[in-house]
Amino acid sequence: MPHSARVWNYLLGGKDNYPVDRQAGDRVREVFPGMADVALHSRYMLTRVVRYLAGEAGIRQFLDIGTGLPTVDNTHEVAQRVAPESRIVYVDNDPLVLVHAHALLTSTPEGVTDYIEADVREPEVILEAAAKTLDLGRPTALMLMGILGLVGDDDEARSIVTRLMAALPPGSYLALYDGADTDPAYVQALRNHNARPGVVPYTARSPETIARYFDGLTLLEPGVVPVTKWRPNHPELSEPPEVACAGGVARKP
């Protein structure tokens, strides 16, 4: 049976996947050829966001929930290139990811990288475990990259964000993106994917719904936008391509 983490790994160009996963990924792309662009450009946004947070924003602690399988430019790699003393805690509840977690558990001598097995629906469990590695009295970047689509209920998803951010001090950041319902082909591809037995359904939401996750926070420019348009670093692209994935970054005042 195909596995969602391995399918995503395949779409990102990774090697931790099997023929059945590649077949599933190809079926998605038959319905929605832009799926690989969603995967790649969302990953590029993650890289830009972490570089900004560790650099200009001066953040030294990252709580990354919904890690997925290791690929290139994982959060700890980007952050510790900018600030070697950065401390990163990854969170995932996927047994397959846990098997591969040793690939993430590397760090600069000055910093720390750790891994927690937990579900995004259990914020208090995550926070209690993360506090063993992170000082949650200091500004921390909460990263929810592509994970809230796995929480089908809108109110529950917003509650998760609220509870997590409430435990972090002023000066902390929320970095988030999720699949957007802006492309009918993407929505249809998700519908087909969700109908398969054994998969965890993924819910695409409107950019307006995604923007509500940032309520009460100071949203950074350019706001909630397609991931390709969040501070792109490709000046040769006068108009970055649209993809069905939107997000942003905000600071807790």
Tab-separated table of N, CA and C in Angstrom, residues 131-244:
chain	number	residue	atom	x	y	z
A	131	ALA	N	9.687	20.867	25.856
A	131	ALA	CA	10.312	21.661	26.912
A	131	ALA	C	11.549	20.989	27.493
A	132	LYS	N	11.752	19.722	27.199
A	132	LYS	CA	12.963	19.045	27.656
A	132	LYS	C	14.186	19.461	26.840
A	133	THR	N	13.934	19.996	25.636
A	133	THR	CA	15.023	20.415	24.754
A	133	THR	C	15.040	21.917	24.532
A	134	LEU	N	13.859	22.521	24.456
A	134	LEU	CA	13.737	23.954	24.198
A	134	LEU	C	13.367	24.684	25.477
A	135	ASP	N	13.845	25.917	25.595
A	135	ASP	CA	13.423	26.796	26.678
A	135	ASP	C	12.222	27.581	26.168
A	136	LEU	N	11.023	27.119	26.507
A	136	LEU	CA	9.813	27.734	25.968
A	136	LEU	C	9.492	29.068	26.626
A	137	GLY	N	10.362	29.532	27.502
A	137	GLY	CA	10.278	30.898	27.993
A	137	GLY	C	10.989	31.889	27.093
A	138	ARG	N	11.691	31.376	26.089
A	138	ARG	CA	12.391	32.220	25.110
A	138	ARG	C	11.674	32.148	23.777
A	139	PRO	N	11.790	33.184	22.942
A	139	PRO	CA	11.118	33.176	21.645
A	139	PRO	C	11.444	31.918	20.837
A	140	THR	N	10.409	31.358	20.270
A	140	THR	CA	10.499	30.090	19.539
A	140	THR	C	9.702	30.207	18.248
A	141	ALA	N	10.164	29.571	17.204
A	141	ALA	CA	9.422	29.515	15.944
A	141	ALA	C	8.625	28.222	15.907
A	142	LEU	N	7.306	28.346	15.842
A	142	LEU	CA	6.421	27.203	15.659
A	142	LEU	C	6.188	27.035	14.165
A	143	MET	N	6.530	25.862	13.660
A	143	MET	CA	6.404	25.604	12.229
A	143	MET	C	5.376	24.503	11.991
A	144	LEU	N	4.334	24.860	11.245
A	144	LEU	CA	3.260	23.933	10.893
A	144	LEU	C	3.150	23.925	9.372
A	145	MET	N	4.076	23.236	8.749
A	145	MET	CA	4.213	23.300	7.300
A	145	MET	C	3.497	22.121	6.639
A	146	GLY	N	2.276	22.387	6.163
A	146	GLY	CA	1.533	21.370	5.433
A	146	GLY	C	0.881	20.320	6.306
A	147	ILE	N	0.786	20.552	7.604
A	147	ILE	CA	0.305	19.526	8.526
A	147	ILE	C	-1.168	19.705	8.891
A	148	LEU	N	-1.679	20.933	8.917
A	148	LEU	CA	-3.041	21.141	9.404
A	148	LEU	C	-4.096	20.651	8.426
A	149	GLY	N	-3.712	20.417	7.176
A	149	GLY	CA	-4.641	19.807	6.233
A	149	GLY	C	-5.040	18.397	6.634
A	150	LEU	N	-4.255	17.784	7.509
A	150	LEU	CA	-4.579	16.449	8.010
A	150	LEU	C	-5.583	16.488	9.154
A	151	VAL	N	-5.908	17.700	9.622
A	151	VAL	CA	-6.938	17.890	10.644
A	151	VAL	C	-8.177	18.384	9.908
A	152	GLY	N	-9.180	17.521	9.801
A	152	GLY	CA	-10.306	17.818	8.920
A	152	GLY	C	-11.222	18.928	9.396
A	153	ASP	N	-11.333	19.107	10.705
A	153	ASP	CA	-12.261	20.092	11.251
A	153	ASP	C	-11.575	21.454	11.391
A	154	ASP	N	-12.192	22.488	10.827
A	154	ASP	CA	-11.588	23.827	10.847
A	154	ASP	C	-11.385	24.340	12.267
A	155	ASP	N	-12.409	24.158	13.116
A	155	ASP	CA	-12.314	24.662	14.479
A	155	ASP	C	-11.211	23.953	15.259
A	156	GLU	N	-11.080	22.645	15.054
A	156	GLU	CA	-10.026	21.911	15.741
A	156	GLU	C	-8.652	22.384	15.280
A	157	ALA	N	-8.512	22.606	13.978
A	157	ALA	CA	-7.220	23.064	13.457
A	157	ALA	C	-6.845	24.420	14.058
A	158	ARG	N	-7.804	25.342	14.134
A	158	ARG	CA	-7.519	26.658	14.725
A	158	ARG	C	-7.210	26.530	16.209
A	159	SER	N	-7.912	25.631	16.889
A	159	SER	CA	-7.668	25.428	18.315
A	159	SER	C	-6.252	24.928	18.564
A	160	ILE	N	-5.768	24.052	17.697
A	160	ILE	CA	-4.405	23.526	17.835
A	160	ILE	C	-3.394	24.668	17.757
A	161	VAL	N	-3.561	25.537	16.762
A	161	VAL	CA	-2.637	26.665	16.607
A	161	VAL	C	-2.702	27.578	17.830
A	162	THR	N	-3.921	27.875	18.284
A	162	THR	CA	-4.097	28.774	19.425
A	162	THR	C	-3.438	28.217	20.677
A	163	ARG	N	-3.623	26.936	20.937
A	163	ARG	CA	-3.066	26.318	22.150
A	163	ARG	C	-1.538	26.271	22.090
A	164	LEU	N	-0.999	25.996	20.946
A	164	LEU	CA	0.458	25.958	20.819
A	164	LEU	C	1.060	27.351	20.992
A	165	MET	N	0.482	28.333	20.303
A	165	MET	CA	1.041	29.685	20.377
A	165	MET	C	0.845	30.297	21.765
A	166	ALA	N	-0.215	29.903	22.473
A	166	ALA	CA	-0.456	30.453	23.809
A	166	ALA	C	0.663	30.080	24.772
A	167	ALA	N	1.342	28.967	24.497
A	167	ALA	CA	2.414	28.505	25.389
A	167	ALA	C	3.751	29.163	25.076
A	168	LEU	N	3.822	29.930	24.006
A	168	LEU	CA	5.077	30.548	23.601
A	168	LEU	C	5.074	32.032	23.968
A	169	PRO	N	6.236	32.601	24.293
A	169	PRO	CA	6.292	33.984	24.773
A	169	PRO	C	6.210	34.986	23.619
A	170	PRO	N	5.954	36.252	23.959
A	170	PRO	CA	6.032	37.307	22.939
A	170	PRO	C	7.389	37.265	22.237
A	171	GLY	N	7.361	37.599	20.949
A	171	GLY	CA	8.582	37.524	20.161
A	171	GLY	C	8.732	36.201	19.447
A	172	SER	N	7.814	35.254	19.739
A	172	SER	CA	7.813	33.983	19.012
A	172	SER	C	7.134	34.166	17.656
A	173	TYR	N	7.317	33.188	16.784
A	173	TYR	CA	6.774	33.267	15.431
A	173	TYR	C	5.964	32.028	15.100
A	174	LEU	N	4.955	32.224	14.263
A	174	LEU	CA	4.219	31.128	13.645
A	174	LEU	C	4.525	31.142	12.152
A	175	ALA	N	5.040	30.014	11.653
A	175	ALA	CA	5.278	29.843	10.217
A	175	ALA	C	4.406	28.685	9.756
A	176	LEU	N	3.603	28.936	8.724
A	176	LEU	CA	2.594	27.948	8.361
A	176	LEU	C	2.271	28.031	6.881
A	177	TYR	N	2.096	26.886	6.266
A	177	TYR	CA	1.444	26.830	4.949
A	177	TYR	C	0.601	25.575	4.880
A	178	ASP	N	-0.351	25.586	3.963
A	178	ASP	CA	-1.189	24.410	3.739
A	178	ASP	C	-1.753	24.446	2.331
A	179	GLY	N	-2.217	23.272	1.906
A	179	GLY	CA	-2.829	23.165	0.591
A	179	GLY	C	-4.038	24.075	0.490
A	180	ALA	N	-4.139	24.794	-0.627
A	180	ALA	CA	-5.236	25.743	-0.836
A	180	ALA	C	-6.196	25.205	-1.898
A	181	ASP	N	-7.465	25.565	-1.741
A	181	ASP	CA	-8.489	25.067	-2.663
A	181	ASP	C	-8.650	25.958	-3.888
A	182	THR	N	-7.573	26.587	-4.295
A	182	THR	CA	-7.633	27.579	-5.373
A	182	THR	C	-7.542	26.971	-6.765
A	183	ASP	N	-7.216	25.685	-6.860
A	183	ASP	CA	-7.070	25.027	-8.166
A	183	ASP	C	-7.992	23.810	-8.196
A	184	PRO	N	-9.016	23.820	-9.062
A	184	PRO	CA	-9.962	22.695	-9.108
A	184	PRO	C	-9.287	21.353	-9.386
A	185	ALA	N	-8.212	21.346	-10.167
A	185	ALA	CA	-7.522	20.088	-10.453
A	185	ALA	C	-6.862	19.528	-9.195
A	186	TYR	N	-6.325	20.416	-8.380
A	186	TYR	CA	-5.727	19.980	-7.107
A	186	TYR	C	-6.799	19.418	-6.177
A	187	VAL	N	-7.926	20.107	-6.090
A	187	VAL	CA	-9.021	19.647	-5.238
A	187	VAL	C	-9.500	18.270	-5.692
A	188	GLN	N	-9.595	18.062	-7.007
A	188	GLN	CA	-10.024	16.760	-7.524
A	188	GLN	C	-8.984	15.679	-7.237
A	189	ALA	N	-7.712	16.032	-7.367
A	189	ALA	CA	-6.659	15.058	-7.068
A	189	ALA	C	-6.707	14.645	-5.599
A	190	LEU	N	-6.955	15.609	-4.710
A	190	LEU	CA	-7.090	15.284	-3.293
A	190	LEU	C	-8.315	14.418	-3.048
A	191	ARG	N	-9.406	14.718	-3.751
A	191	ARG	CA	-10.625	13.917	-3.582
A	191	ARG	C	-10.355	12.466	-3.964
A	192	ASN	N	-9.645	12.274	-5.057
A	192	ASN	CA	-9.298	10.909	-5.478
A	192	ASN	C	-8.390	10.232	-4.452
A	193	HIS	N	-7.404	10.991	-3.973
A	193	HIS	CA	-6.471	10.451	-2.985
A	193	HIS	C	-7.197	10.061	-1.697
A	194	ASN	N	-8.081	10.939	-1.234
A	194	ASN	CA	-8.774	10.697	0.028
A	194	ASN	C	-9.730	9.515	-0.050
A	195	ALA	N	-10.175	9.176	-1.258
A	195	ALA	CA	-11.119	8.071	-1.429
A	195	ALA	C	-10.446	6.708	-1.363
A	196	ARG	N	-9.120	6.689	-1.409
A	196	ARG	CA	-8.427	5.404	-1.381
A	196	ARG	C	-8.411	4.852	0.038
A	197	PRO	N	-8.557	3.544	0.179
A	197	PRO	CA	-8.568	2.956	1.521
A	197	PRO	C	-7.216	3.102	2.210
A	198	GLY	N	-7.282	3.359	3.500
A	198	GLY	CA	-6.066	3.363	4.301
A	198	GLY	C	-5.301	4.667	4.339
A	199	VAL	N	-5.726	5.687	3.580
A	199	VAL	CA	-4.981	6.952	3.582
A	199	VAL	C	-5.565	7.889	4.636
A	200	VAL	N	-4.724	8.791	5.122
A	200	VAL	CA	-5.202	9.850	6.011
A	200	VAL	C	-5.691	10.997	5.133
A	201	PRO	N	-6.972	11.360	5.194
A	201	PRO	CA	-7.496	12.402	4.303
A	201	PRO	C	-6.792	13.736	4.517
A	202	TYR	N	-6.661	14.483	3.431
A	202	TYR	CA	-6.060	15.818	3.497
A	202	TYR	C	-7.098	16.821	3.003
A	203	THR	N	-7.264	17.907	3.747
A	203	THR	CA	-8.266	18.915	3.432
A	203	THR	C	-7.597	20.187	2.939
A	204	ALA	N	-7.901	20.573	1.702
A	204	ALA	CA	-7.441	21.870	1.202
A	204	ALA	C	-8.407	22.946	1.689
A	205	ARG	N	-7.854	24.087	2.078
A	205	ARG	CA	-8.684	25.169	2.603
A	205	ARG	C	-8.467	26.446	1.794
A	206	SER	N	-9.402	27.356	1.931
A	206	SER	CA	-9.282	28.628	1.219
A	206	SER	C	-8.169	29.460	1.848
A	207	PRO	N	-7.542	30.335	1.069
A	207	PRO	CA	-6.533	31.238	1.653
A	207	PRO	C	-7.095	32.054	2.813
A	208	GLU	N	-8.379	32.404	2.759
A	208	GLU	CA	-8.990	33.167	3.843
A	208	GLU	C	-9.043	32.342	5.131
A	209	THR	N	-9.356	31.039	4.995
A	209	THR	CA	-9.382	30.165	6.167
A	209	THR	C	-7.981	29.978	6.725
A	210	ILE	N	-7.011	29.813	5.845
A	210	ILE	CA	-5.622	29.683	6.290
A	210	ILE	C	-5.182	30.952	7.013
A	211	ALA	N	-5.610	32.103	6.517
A	211	ALA	CA	-5.219	33.373	7.144
A	211	ALA	C	-5.735	33.480	8.578
A	212	ARG	N	-6.834	32.814	8.886
A	212	ARG	CA	-7.408	32.906	10.240
A	212	ARG	C	-6.511	32.236	11.281
A	213	TYR	N	-5.623	31.359	10.865
A	213	TYR	CA	-4.681	30.776	11.816
A	213	TYR	C	-3.801	31.840	12.457
A	214	PHE	N	-3.648	32.966	11.781
A	214	PHE	CA	-2.750	34.021	12.256
A	214	PHE	C	-3.475	35.091	13.070
A	215	ASP	N	-4.744	34.873	13.376
A	215	ASP	CA	-5.500	35.859	14.159
A	215	ASP	C	-4.790	36.138	15.482
A	216	GLY	N	-4.685	37.419	15.825
A	216	GLY	CA	-4.060	37.829	17.075
A	216	GLY	C	-2.557	37.989	16.989
A	217	LEU	N	-1.986	37.668	15.831
A	217	LEU	CA	-0.544	37.786	15.626
A	217	LEU	C	-0.266	38.914	14.627
A	218	THR	N	0.961	39.365	14.604
A	218	THR	CA	1.364	40.404	13.651
A	218	THR	C	1.897	39.736	12.399
A	219	LEU	N	1.110	39.781	11.350
A	219	LEU	CA	1.456	39.087	10.109
A	219	LEU	C	2.542	39.862	9.363
A	220	LEU	N	3.585	39.159	8.976
A	220	LEU	CA	4.670	39.783	8.234
A	220	LEU	C	4.288	39.941	6.770
A	221	GLU	N	4.884	40.944	6.123
A	221	GLU	CA	4.703	41.089	4.677
A	221	GLU	C	5.307	39.884	3.962
A	222	PRO	N	4.710	39.400	2.904
A	222	PRO	CA	3.574	39.944	2.155
A	222	PRO	C	2.224	39.376	2.584
A	223	GLY	N	2.087	38.882	3.808
A	223	GLY	CA	0.818	38.331	4.266
A	223	GLY	C	0.689	36.851	3.931
A	224	VAL	N	-0.545	36.390	3.823
A	224	VAL	CA	-0.822	35.008	3.437
A	224	VAL	C	-0.950	34.968	1.920
A	225	VAL	N	-0.020	34.289	1.300
A	225	VAL	CA	0.094	34.288	-0.161
A	225	VAL	C	0.463	32.880	-0.626
A	226	PRO	N	0.349	32.606	-1.944
A	226	PRO	CA	0.889	31.337	-2.446
A	226	PRO	C	2.362	31.215	-2.058
A	227	VAL	N	2.801	30.003	-1.769
A	227	VAL	CA	4.159	29.817	-1.236
A	227	VAL	C	5.231	30.372	-2.172
A	228	THR	N	4.958	30.409	-3.456
A	228	THR	CA	5.939	30.946	-4.405
A	228	THR	C	6.117	32.446	-4.243
A	229	LYS	N	5.146	33.111	-3.601
A	229	LYS	CA	5.186	34.569	-3.497
A	229	LYS	C	5.583	35.066	-2.110
A	230	TRP	N	5.978	34.119	-1.222
A	230	TRP	CA	6.460	34.559	0.082
A	230	TRP	C	7.960	34.854	-0.035
A	231	ARG	N	8.259	36.144	-0.204
A	231	ARG	CA	9.632	36.643	-0.292
A	231	ARG	C	10.510	35.789	-1.210
A	232	PRO	N	10.102	35.660	-2.468
A	232	PRO	CA	10.884	34.834	-3.398
A	232	PRO	C	12.277	35.399	-3.585
A	233	ASN	N	13.240	34.492	-3.771
A	233	ASN	CA	14.627	34.943	-3.951
A	233	ASN	C	15.129	34.633	-5.355
A	234	HIS	N	14.187	34.647	-6.302
A	234	HIS	CA	14.553	34.428	-7.705
A	234	HIS	C	14.187	35.680	-8.499
A	235	PRO	N	15.056	36.688	-8.484
A	235	PRO	CA	14.708	37.948	-9.135
A	235	PRO	C	14.461	37.811	-10.628
A	236	GLU	N	14.976	36.703	-11.213
A	236	GLU	CA	14.755	36.533	-12.652
A	236	GLU	C	13.306	36.186	-12.964
A	237	LEU	N	12.553	35.753	-11.931
A	237	LEU	CA	11.138	35.457	-12.121
A	237	LEU	C	10.334	36.705	-11.759
A	238	SER	N	9.926	37.451	-12.768
A	238	SER	CA	9.184	38.668	-12.492
A	238	SER	C	7.825	38.357	-11.901
A	239	GLU	N	7.257	37.207	-12.254
A	239	GLU	CA	5.963	36.794	-11.730
A	239	GLU	C	6.057	35.333	-11.326
A	240	PRO	N	6.269	35.042	-10.028
A	240	PRO	CA	6.402	33.658	-9.588
A	240	PRO	C	5.157	32.853	-9.953
A	241	PRO	N	5.303	31.575	-10.253
A	241	PRO	CA	4.146	30.762	-10.643
A	241	PRO	C	3.171	30.590	-9.481
A	242	GLU	N	1.893	30.468	-9.824
A	242	GLU	CA	0.880	30.195	-8.809
A	242	GLU	C	0.897	28.711	-8.483
A	243	VAL	N	0.786	28.363	-7.212
A	243	VAL	CA	0.616	26.973	-6.811
A	243	VAL	C	-0.494	26.918	-5.769
A	244	ALA	N	-1.122	25.752	-5.646
A	244	ALA	CA	-2.266	25.589	-4.741
A	244	ALA	C	-1.797	25.301	-3.324
